[in-house]
XYZ file of C-alpha atoms in Angstrom:
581
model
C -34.458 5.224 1.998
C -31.853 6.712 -0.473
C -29.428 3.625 -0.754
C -32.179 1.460 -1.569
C -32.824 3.747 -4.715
C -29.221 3.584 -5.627
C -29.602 0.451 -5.112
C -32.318 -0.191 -7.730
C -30.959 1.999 -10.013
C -27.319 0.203 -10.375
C -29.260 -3.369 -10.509
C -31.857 -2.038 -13.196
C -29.334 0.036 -15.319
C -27.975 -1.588 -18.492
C -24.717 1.602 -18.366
C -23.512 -0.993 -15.353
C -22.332 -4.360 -16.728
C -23.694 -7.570 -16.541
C -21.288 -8.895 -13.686
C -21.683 -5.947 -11.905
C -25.778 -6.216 -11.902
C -25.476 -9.929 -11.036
C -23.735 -9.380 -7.867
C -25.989 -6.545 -6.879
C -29.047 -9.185 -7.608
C -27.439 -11.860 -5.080
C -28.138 -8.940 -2.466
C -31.441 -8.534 -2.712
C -32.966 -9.040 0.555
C -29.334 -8.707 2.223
C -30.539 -4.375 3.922
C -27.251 -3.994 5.732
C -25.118 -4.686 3.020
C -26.968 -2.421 0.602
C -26.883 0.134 3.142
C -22.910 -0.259 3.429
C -22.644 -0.288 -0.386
C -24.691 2.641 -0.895
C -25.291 4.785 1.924
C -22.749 7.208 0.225
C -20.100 7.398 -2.641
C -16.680 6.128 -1.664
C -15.097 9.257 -0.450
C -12.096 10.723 -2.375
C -10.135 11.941 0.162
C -6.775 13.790 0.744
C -4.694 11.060 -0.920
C -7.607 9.271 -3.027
C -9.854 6.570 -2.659
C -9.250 3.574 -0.633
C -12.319 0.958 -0.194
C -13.445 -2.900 -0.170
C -13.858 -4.154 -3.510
C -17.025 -4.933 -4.752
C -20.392 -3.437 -6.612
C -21.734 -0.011 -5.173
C -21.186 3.911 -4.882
C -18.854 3.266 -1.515
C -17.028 0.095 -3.257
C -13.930 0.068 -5.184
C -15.199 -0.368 -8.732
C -14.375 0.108 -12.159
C -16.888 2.934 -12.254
C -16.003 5.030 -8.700
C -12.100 4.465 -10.430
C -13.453 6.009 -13.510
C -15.211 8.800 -11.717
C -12.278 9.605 -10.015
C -9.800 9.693 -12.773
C -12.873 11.605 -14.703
C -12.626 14.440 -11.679
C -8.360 14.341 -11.511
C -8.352 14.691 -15.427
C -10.752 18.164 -14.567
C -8.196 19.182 -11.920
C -5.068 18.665 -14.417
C -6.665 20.566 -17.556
C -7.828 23.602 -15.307
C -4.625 23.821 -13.366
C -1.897 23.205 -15.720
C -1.967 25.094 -18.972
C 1.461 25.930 -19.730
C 2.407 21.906 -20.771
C 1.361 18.819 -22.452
C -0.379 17.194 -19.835
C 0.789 13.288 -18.765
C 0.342 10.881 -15.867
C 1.760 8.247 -15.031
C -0.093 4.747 -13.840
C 1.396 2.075 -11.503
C -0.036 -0.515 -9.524
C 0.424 -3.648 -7.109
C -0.526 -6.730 -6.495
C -3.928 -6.771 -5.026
C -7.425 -8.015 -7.031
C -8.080 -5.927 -10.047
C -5.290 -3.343 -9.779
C -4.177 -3.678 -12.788
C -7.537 -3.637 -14.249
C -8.234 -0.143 -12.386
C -4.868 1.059 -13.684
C -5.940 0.433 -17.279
C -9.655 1.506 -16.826
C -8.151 4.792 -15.458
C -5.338 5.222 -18.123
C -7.995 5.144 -20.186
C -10.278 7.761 -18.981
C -6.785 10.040 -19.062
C -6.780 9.373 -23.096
C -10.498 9.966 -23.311
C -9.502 13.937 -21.656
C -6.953 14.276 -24.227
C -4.278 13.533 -21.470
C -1.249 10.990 -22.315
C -0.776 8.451 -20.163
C 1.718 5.904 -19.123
C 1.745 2.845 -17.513
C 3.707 0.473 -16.009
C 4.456 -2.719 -18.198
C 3.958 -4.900 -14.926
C 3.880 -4.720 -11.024
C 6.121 -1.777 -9.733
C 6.617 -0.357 -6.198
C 4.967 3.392 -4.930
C 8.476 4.929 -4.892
C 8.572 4.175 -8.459
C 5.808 5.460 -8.980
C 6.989 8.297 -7.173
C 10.147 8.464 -9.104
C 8.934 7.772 -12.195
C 6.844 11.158 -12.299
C 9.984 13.225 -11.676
C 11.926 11.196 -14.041
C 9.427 11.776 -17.491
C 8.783 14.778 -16.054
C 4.814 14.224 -15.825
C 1.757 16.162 -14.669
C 1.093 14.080 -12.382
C 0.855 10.018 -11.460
C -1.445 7.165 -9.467
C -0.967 4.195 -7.979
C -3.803 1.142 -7.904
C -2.873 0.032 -4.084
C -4.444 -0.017 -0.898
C -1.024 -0.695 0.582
C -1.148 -3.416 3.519
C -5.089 -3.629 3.822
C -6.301 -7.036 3.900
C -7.020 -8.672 0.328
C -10.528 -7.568 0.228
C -9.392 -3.818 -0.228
C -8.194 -1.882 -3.116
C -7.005 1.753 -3.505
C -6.119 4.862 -5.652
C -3.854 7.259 -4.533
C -2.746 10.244 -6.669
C 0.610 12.268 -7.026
C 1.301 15.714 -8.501
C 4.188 16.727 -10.813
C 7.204 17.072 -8.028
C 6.403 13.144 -7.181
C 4.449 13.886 -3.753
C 1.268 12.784 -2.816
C -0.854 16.391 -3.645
C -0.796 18.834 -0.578
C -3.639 21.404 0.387
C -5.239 23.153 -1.082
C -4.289 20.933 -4.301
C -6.026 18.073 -2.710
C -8.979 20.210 -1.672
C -9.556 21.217 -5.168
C -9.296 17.710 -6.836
C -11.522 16.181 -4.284
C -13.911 19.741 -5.462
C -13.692 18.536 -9.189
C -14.197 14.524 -8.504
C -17.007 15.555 -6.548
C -18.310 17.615 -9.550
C -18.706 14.426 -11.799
C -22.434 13.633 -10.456
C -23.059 10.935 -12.997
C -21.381 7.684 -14.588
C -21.953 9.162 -18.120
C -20.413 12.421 -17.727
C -16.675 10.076 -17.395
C -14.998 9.933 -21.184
C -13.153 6.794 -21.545
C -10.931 6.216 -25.088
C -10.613 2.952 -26.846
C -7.807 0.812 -25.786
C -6.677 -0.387 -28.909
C -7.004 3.246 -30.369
C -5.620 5.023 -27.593
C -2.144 2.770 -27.890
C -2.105 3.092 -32.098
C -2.459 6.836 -31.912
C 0.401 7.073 -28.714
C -1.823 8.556 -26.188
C -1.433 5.487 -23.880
C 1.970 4.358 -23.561
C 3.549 1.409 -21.679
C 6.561 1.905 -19.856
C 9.189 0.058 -17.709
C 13.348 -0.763 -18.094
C 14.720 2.693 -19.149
C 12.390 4.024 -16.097
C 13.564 0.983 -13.769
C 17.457 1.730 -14.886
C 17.035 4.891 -13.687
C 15.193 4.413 -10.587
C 18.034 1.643 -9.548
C 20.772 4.283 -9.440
C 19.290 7.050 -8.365
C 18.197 4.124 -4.976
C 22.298 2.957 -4.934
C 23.600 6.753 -5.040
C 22.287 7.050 -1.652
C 24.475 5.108 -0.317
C 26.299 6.193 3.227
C 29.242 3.773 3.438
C 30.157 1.855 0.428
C 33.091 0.366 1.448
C 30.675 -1.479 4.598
C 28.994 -2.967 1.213
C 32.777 -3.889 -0.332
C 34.056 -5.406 3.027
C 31.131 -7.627 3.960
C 28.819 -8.006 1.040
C 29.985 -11.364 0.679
C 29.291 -12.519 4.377
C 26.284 -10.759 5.269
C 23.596 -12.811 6.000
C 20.004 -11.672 4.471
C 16.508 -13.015 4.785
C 13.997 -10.649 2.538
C 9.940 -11.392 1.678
C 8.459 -9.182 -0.214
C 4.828 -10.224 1.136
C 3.510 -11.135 -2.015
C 4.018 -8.006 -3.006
C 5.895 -5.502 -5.399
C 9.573 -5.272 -3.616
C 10.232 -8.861 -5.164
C 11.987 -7.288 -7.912
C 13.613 -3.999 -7.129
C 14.401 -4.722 -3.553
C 16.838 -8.190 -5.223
C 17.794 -5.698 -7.971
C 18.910 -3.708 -5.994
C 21.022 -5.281 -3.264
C 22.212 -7.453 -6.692
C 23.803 -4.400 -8.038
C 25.358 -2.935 -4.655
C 26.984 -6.376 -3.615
C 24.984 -7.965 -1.401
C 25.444 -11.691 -2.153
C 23.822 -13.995 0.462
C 20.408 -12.596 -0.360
C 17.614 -15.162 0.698
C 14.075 -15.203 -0.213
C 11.423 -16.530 1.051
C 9.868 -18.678 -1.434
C 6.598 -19.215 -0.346
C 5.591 -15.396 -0.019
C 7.851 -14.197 -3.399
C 5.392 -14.603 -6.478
C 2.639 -11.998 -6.611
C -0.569 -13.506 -5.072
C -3.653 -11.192 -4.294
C -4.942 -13.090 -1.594
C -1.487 -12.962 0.274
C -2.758 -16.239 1.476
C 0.435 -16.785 3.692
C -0.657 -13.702 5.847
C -3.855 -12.634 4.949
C -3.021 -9.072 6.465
C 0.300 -7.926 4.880
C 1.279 -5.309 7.091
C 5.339 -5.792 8.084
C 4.114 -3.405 11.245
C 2.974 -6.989 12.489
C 5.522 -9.790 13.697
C 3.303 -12.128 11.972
C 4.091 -12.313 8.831
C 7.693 -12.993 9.764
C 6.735 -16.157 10.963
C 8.151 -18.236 7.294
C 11.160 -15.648 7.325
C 12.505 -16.340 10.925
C 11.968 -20.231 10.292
C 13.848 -19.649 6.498
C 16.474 -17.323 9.140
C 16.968 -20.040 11.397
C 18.449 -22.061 8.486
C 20.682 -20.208 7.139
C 21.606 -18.143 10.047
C 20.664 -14.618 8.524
C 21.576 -11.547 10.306
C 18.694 -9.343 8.838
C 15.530 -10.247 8.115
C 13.639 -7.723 5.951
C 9.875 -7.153 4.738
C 8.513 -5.269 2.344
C 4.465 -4.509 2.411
C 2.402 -5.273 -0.904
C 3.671 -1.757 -2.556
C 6.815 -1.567 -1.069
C 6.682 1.684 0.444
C 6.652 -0.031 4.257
C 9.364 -2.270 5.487
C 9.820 -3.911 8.623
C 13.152 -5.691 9.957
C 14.033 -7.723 12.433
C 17.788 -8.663 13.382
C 19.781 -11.396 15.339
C 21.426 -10.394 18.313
C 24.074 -12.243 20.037
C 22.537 -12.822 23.162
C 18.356 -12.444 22.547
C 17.968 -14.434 19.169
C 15.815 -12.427 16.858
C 14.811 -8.973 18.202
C 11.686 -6.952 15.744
C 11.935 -3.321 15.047
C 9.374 -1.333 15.464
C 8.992 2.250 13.172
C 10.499 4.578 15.811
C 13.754 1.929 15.991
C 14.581 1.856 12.434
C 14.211 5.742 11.873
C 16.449 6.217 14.894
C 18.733 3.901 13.283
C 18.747 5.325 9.852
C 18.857 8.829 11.152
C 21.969 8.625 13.702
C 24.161 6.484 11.117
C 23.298 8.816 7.938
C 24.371 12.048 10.308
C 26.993 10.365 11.966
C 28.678 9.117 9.399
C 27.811 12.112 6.926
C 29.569 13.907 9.870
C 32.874 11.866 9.584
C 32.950 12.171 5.683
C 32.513 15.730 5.329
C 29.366 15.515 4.094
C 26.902 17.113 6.379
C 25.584 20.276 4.862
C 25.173 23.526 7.058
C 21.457 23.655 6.455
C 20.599 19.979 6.523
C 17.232 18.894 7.745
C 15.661 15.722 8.981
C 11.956 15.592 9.377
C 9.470 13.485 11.086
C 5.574 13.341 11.998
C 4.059 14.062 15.314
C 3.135 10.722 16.198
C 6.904 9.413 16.236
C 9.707 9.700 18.384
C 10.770 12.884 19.808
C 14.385 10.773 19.858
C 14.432 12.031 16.235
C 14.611 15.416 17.505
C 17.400 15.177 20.352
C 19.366 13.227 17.007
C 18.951 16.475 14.973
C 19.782 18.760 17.094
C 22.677 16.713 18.568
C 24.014 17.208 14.772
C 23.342 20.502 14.136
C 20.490 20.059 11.851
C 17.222 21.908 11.669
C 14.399 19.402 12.764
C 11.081 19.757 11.071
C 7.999 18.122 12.664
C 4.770 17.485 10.031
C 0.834 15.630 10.666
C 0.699 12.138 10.247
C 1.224 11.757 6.426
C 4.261 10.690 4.339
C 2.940 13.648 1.952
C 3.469 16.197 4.093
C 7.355 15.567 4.020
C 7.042 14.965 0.475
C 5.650 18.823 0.610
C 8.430 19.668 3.189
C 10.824 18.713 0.314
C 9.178 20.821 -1.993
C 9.138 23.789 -0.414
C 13.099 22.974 0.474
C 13.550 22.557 -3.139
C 11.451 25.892 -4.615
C 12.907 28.104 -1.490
C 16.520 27.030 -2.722
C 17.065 26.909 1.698
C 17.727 23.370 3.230
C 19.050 20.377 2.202
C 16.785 17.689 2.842
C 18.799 14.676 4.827
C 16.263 12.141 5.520
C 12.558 11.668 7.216
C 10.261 9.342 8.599
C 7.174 7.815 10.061
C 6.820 5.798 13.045
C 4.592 3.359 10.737
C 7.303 2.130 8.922
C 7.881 4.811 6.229
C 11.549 6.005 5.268
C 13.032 8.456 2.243
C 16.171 9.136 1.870
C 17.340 11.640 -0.763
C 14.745 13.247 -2.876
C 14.557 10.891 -5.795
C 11.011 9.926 -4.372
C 9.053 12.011 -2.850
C 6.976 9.650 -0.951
C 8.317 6.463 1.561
C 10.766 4.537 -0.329
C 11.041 0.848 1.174
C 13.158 -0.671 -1.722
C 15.713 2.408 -0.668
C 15.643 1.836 2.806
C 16.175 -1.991 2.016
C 19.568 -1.100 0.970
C 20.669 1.080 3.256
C 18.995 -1.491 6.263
C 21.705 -3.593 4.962
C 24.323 -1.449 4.485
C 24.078 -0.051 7.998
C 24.119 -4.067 9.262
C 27.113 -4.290 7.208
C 28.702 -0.719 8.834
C 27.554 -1.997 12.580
C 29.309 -5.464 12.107
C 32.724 -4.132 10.928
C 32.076 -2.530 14.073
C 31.877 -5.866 16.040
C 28.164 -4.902 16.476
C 24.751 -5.636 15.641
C 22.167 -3.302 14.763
C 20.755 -3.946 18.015
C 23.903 -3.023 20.137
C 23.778 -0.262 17.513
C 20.502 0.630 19.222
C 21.568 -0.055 22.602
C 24.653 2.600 21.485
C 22.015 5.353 20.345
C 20.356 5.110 24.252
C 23.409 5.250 26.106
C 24.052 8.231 23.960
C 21.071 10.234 23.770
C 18.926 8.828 26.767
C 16.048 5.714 25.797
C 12.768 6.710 23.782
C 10.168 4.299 23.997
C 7.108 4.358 22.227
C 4.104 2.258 21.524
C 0.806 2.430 19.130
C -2.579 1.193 20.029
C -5.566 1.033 17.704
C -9.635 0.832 18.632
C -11.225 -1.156 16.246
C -14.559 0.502 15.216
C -15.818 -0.657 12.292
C -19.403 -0.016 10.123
C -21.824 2.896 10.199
C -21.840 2.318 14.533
C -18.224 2.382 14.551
C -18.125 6.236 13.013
C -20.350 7.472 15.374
C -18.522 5.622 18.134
C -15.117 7.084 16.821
C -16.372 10.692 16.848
C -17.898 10.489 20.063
C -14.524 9.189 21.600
C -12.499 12.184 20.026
C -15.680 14.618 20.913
C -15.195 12.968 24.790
C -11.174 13.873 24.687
C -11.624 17.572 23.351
C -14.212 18.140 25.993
C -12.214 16.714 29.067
C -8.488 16.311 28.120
C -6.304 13.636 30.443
C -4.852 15.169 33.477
C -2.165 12.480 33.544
C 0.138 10.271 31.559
C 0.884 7.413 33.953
C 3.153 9.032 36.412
C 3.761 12.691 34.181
C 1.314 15.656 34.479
C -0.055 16.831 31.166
C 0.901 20.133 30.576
C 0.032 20.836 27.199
C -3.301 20.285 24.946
C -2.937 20.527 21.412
C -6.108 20.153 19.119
C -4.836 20.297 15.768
C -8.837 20.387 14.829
C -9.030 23.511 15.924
C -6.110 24.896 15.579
C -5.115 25.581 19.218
C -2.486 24.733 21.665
C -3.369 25.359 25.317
C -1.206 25.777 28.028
C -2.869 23.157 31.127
C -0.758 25.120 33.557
C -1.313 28.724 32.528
C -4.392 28.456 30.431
C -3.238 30.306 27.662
C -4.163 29.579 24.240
C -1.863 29.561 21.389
C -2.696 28.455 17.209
C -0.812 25.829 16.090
C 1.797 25.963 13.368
C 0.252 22.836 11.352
C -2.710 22.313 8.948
C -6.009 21.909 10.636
C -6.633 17.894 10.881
C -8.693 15.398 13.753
C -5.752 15.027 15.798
C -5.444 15.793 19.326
C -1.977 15.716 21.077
C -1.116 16.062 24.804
C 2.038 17.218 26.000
C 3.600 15.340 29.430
C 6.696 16.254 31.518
C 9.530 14.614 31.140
C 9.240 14.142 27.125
C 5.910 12.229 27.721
C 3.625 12.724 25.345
C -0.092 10.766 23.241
C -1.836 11.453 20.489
C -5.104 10.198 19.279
C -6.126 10.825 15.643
C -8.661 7.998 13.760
C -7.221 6.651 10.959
C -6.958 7.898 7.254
C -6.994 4.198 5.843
C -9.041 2.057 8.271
C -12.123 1.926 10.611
C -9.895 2.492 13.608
C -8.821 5.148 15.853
C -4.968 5.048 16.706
C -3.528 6.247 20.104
C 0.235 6.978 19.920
C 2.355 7.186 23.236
C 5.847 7.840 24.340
C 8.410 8.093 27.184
C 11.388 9.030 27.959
C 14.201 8.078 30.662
C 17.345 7.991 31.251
C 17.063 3.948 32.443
C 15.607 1.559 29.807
C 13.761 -0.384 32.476
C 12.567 2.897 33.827
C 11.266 3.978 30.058
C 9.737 0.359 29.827
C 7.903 0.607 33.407
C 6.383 4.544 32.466
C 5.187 3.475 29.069
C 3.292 0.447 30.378
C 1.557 2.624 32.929
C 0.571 5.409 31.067
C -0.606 2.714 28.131
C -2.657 1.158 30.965
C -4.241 4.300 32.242
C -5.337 5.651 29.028
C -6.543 2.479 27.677
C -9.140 2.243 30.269
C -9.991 5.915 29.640
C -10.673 4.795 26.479
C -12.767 1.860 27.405
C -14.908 3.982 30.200
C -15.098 7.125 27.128
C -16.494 4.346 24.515
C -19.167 2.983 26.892
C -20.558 6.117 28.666
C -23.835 7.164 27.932
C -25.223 9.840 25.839
């Protein structure tokens, strides 16, 4: 058995240190667990690693950090050759990130590379941002964005700010995978390193910056000069990062009647008021609707652990507090930046909004309603990022804003990856623009389906866990590509798409088409009348996620054809999971 030789060799090597070798000893007779720790390395995929913490080749360590850093350094000096070669380092909240930012920083130095860090907790986006900014090689964050507390994560950027794109990816993934031992990984001397000014800690000029490059997105300042005073806010940052910038921020536009939630503002690792710090879930609202209550806010806000998610919720007159899913927001944000871009002038001939294929096809109708070119990516906030990028290097299209139906938002290319601090602002600033209207951002909502007909959407997610649940997961996806749905509640489907393979089949015709995206283990099914589900297992968690959406001109009607085709392919699902062989 191969892990059990890992195994031996971590717990019997004196290159691993003592605190490392004494956890591995309390596992001893524990087989499952060593298997988990060491049935394989922790994989470096597409946007890094992302893992439990602990001792072990598939564990987020200080060694599989140094390995990968090791393997990115590789990347950088083979690719770029033309500049003095720096990255940036950020990180969050979570146990030992800012340990794995240092321990990384410090493998940089040991390569020769300059690095920078972060004199404290920042955000993604300013991580993002920051890149651009000093004009770096490339950057990485130490998050694992709104995993539970037991998880940690690295994800890496290239020199535009972006999460790296194939084939970039592809080929730093090739050269981490290259390092095949601990000792091949040079690591410089802290003190050394900082004396001679190849590791360098950063912040203010960098946060200064960031802060007006966020506020000159702005849509409708004088919303902000008319009711910054009376707006009512309720904002957690989860424990998290957006503490800080998100206040900042909303400080230096005019928001006055900001109100945090006390209990979840200081940084705390175990985000032991939630546990799971994911604003996707209603749950962790629970101390910011009772703080709401009290002082009668009109927005609630919530920013996940790196504050590149947010989630909002908002009073209405007649319902009390009503949440907002993804889709909601992004429909939000993307009707008042066009329309009022519209009014002002401002909406350039080649504009572009663009969203992934697992949210709303309302996005779309929005777009085109406007006269802007609509751009559809994979699930992934990088491939906007890369959308951006090509924008910006073709010199054609003028990037507006984009989106993902899991609580991701950009506006403006100062980031090039989901900016929730950004979106923050202009959350409020749109409240602000809706109630000078007599409105709230729920009749705002209500507005957006009486124009454009009601979008509904919902996201489910399988569970599937362990070495059982990847087997289970590709047997499920293996069971859809061999005998697609026929039906999505009460809509035919009339188009397969298996972005696996790279095809798109006509159900009705049977011909075959290649898709226009990168190959990834997605499968999409087209339904009349705008219907539409995807299934794709996550890139972050042991889960597979199954996407749906409907369309109709009645918002009961939309309600009553999403619940039915949710039913139906949920107990697909179920029968798929179970069947034999």
């Amino acid at each position: 058995m191969d892990y059990i030789k890992r195994y031996e060799s971590w717990l019997g090597d004196s290159f691993f240190d003592e605190e490392t070798r004494s956890e591995l000893a309390l596992l001893r007779d524990n087989f499952s667990e060593i298997e988990e720790r060491f049935h394989k390395d922790l994989e470096f995929g597409t946007g890094g690693l992302r893992g439990i913490i602990g001792a072990g080749t598939n564990r987020m360590n200080i060694y599989t950090v140094r390995k990968a850093t090791q393997g990115f350094a590789n990347y950088l000096k083979k690719e770029i050759k033309d500049k003095e070669l720096g990255v940036l380092f950020a990180y969050d909240s979570r146990r030992f990130s800012k340990v794995f930012a240092e321990e990384a920083a410090l493998v940089m130095c040991g390569n020769g590379i300059k690095a920078y860090i972060y004199d404290s907790l920042r955000s993604t986006p300013q991580l993002s941002f920051g890149v651009r900014y000093l004009g770096l090689s490339g950057g990485v964050v130490i998050t694992a964005s709104h995993n539970p507390p037991e998880y940690n994560g690295y994800k890496v950027y290239g020199s535009d700010g972006g999460q790296v794109p194939f084939p970039k990816d592809i080929e730093i993934i090739e050269e981490v995978n290259r390092v095949d031992s601990w000792e091949k990984v040079s690591i410089a001397d802290k003190d050394k390193a900082v004396k001679d000014g190849m590791l360098v800690y950063t912040g203010s000029e960098v946060d200064e910056a960031y802060y007006n490059a966020v506020l000159n997105q702005s849509v409708n300042k004088n919303a902000v000069k008319e009711l910054g005073d009376s707006l009512n806010i309720v904002f957690t940052p989860l424990h998290g990062t957006g503490n800080l910038p998100v206040r900042e921020v909303l400080r230096l536009a005019g928001f006055k009647n900001v109100h945090i939630v006390k209990e979840q503002e200081e940084p705390d690792s175990e985000f032991s008021t939630v546990g799971y710090p994911n604003p996707e879930d209603p749950n962790v609202f629970k101390l910011a609707l009772e703080l709401a209550d009290k002082v009668n806010a009109e927005v609630i806000i919530a920013t996940d652990p790196d504050a590149d998610r947010i989630g909002a919720a908002i009073k209405d007159k007649s319902q009390g507090y009503i949440f907002l899913n993804g889709n909601m927001t992004g429909v939000l944000l993307t009707e008042y930046i066009l329309s009022h871009f519209k009014e002002q002038g401002r909406l350039p001939a080649d504009g572009a909004v663009i969203s992934t294929i697992v949210s709303t096809n309302l996005t779309r109708v929005i777009a085109n309603y406007y006269g802007m070119d609509y751009m559809e990516v994979l699930t992934g906030f990088k491939y906007i990022g890369e959308k951006i990028k090509d924008m910006d290097e073709a010199g054609k299209g003028t990037y507006l804003f984009g989106f993902e139906e899991s609580y991701g938002y950009l506006a403006g290319t100062h980031a090039r990856d989901k900016d929730a601090v950004c979106t923050a602002y202009l959350i409020c600033e749109m409240a602000a623009a809706y109630k000078m209207r007599g409105m709230t951002l729920y009749d705002g909502l209500i507005e957006i389906y009486e124009k454009y007909g009601c979008y509904m959407e919902e996201v489910k997610s399988i569970t599937l866990p362990g070495i059982e649940g990847t087997a289970l997961m590709k047997k499920i996806m293996d069971s859809f590509r061999g005998s697609p749905p026929v039906s999505l509640g009460r809509d035919r489907v009339v188009k397969a798409i298996d972005f696996g393979a790279g095809e798109v089949k006509n159900l009705l015709s049977g011909q075959i088409e290649k898709t226009a995206l990168p190959k990834s283990n997605v499968l999409y099914y087209d339904g009349e009348n705008d219907s539409w589900m995807c299934i794709r297992p996550s890139g972050t968690e042991p889960k597979i996620k199954v996407y749906f959406g409907a369309y109709n001109k009645s918002v009961d009607e939309c309600r009553d054809k999403l619940e039915e085709m949710v039913k139906e392919a949920m107990a697909s699902f179920e029968d798929r999971k179970n069947a034999k062989g």
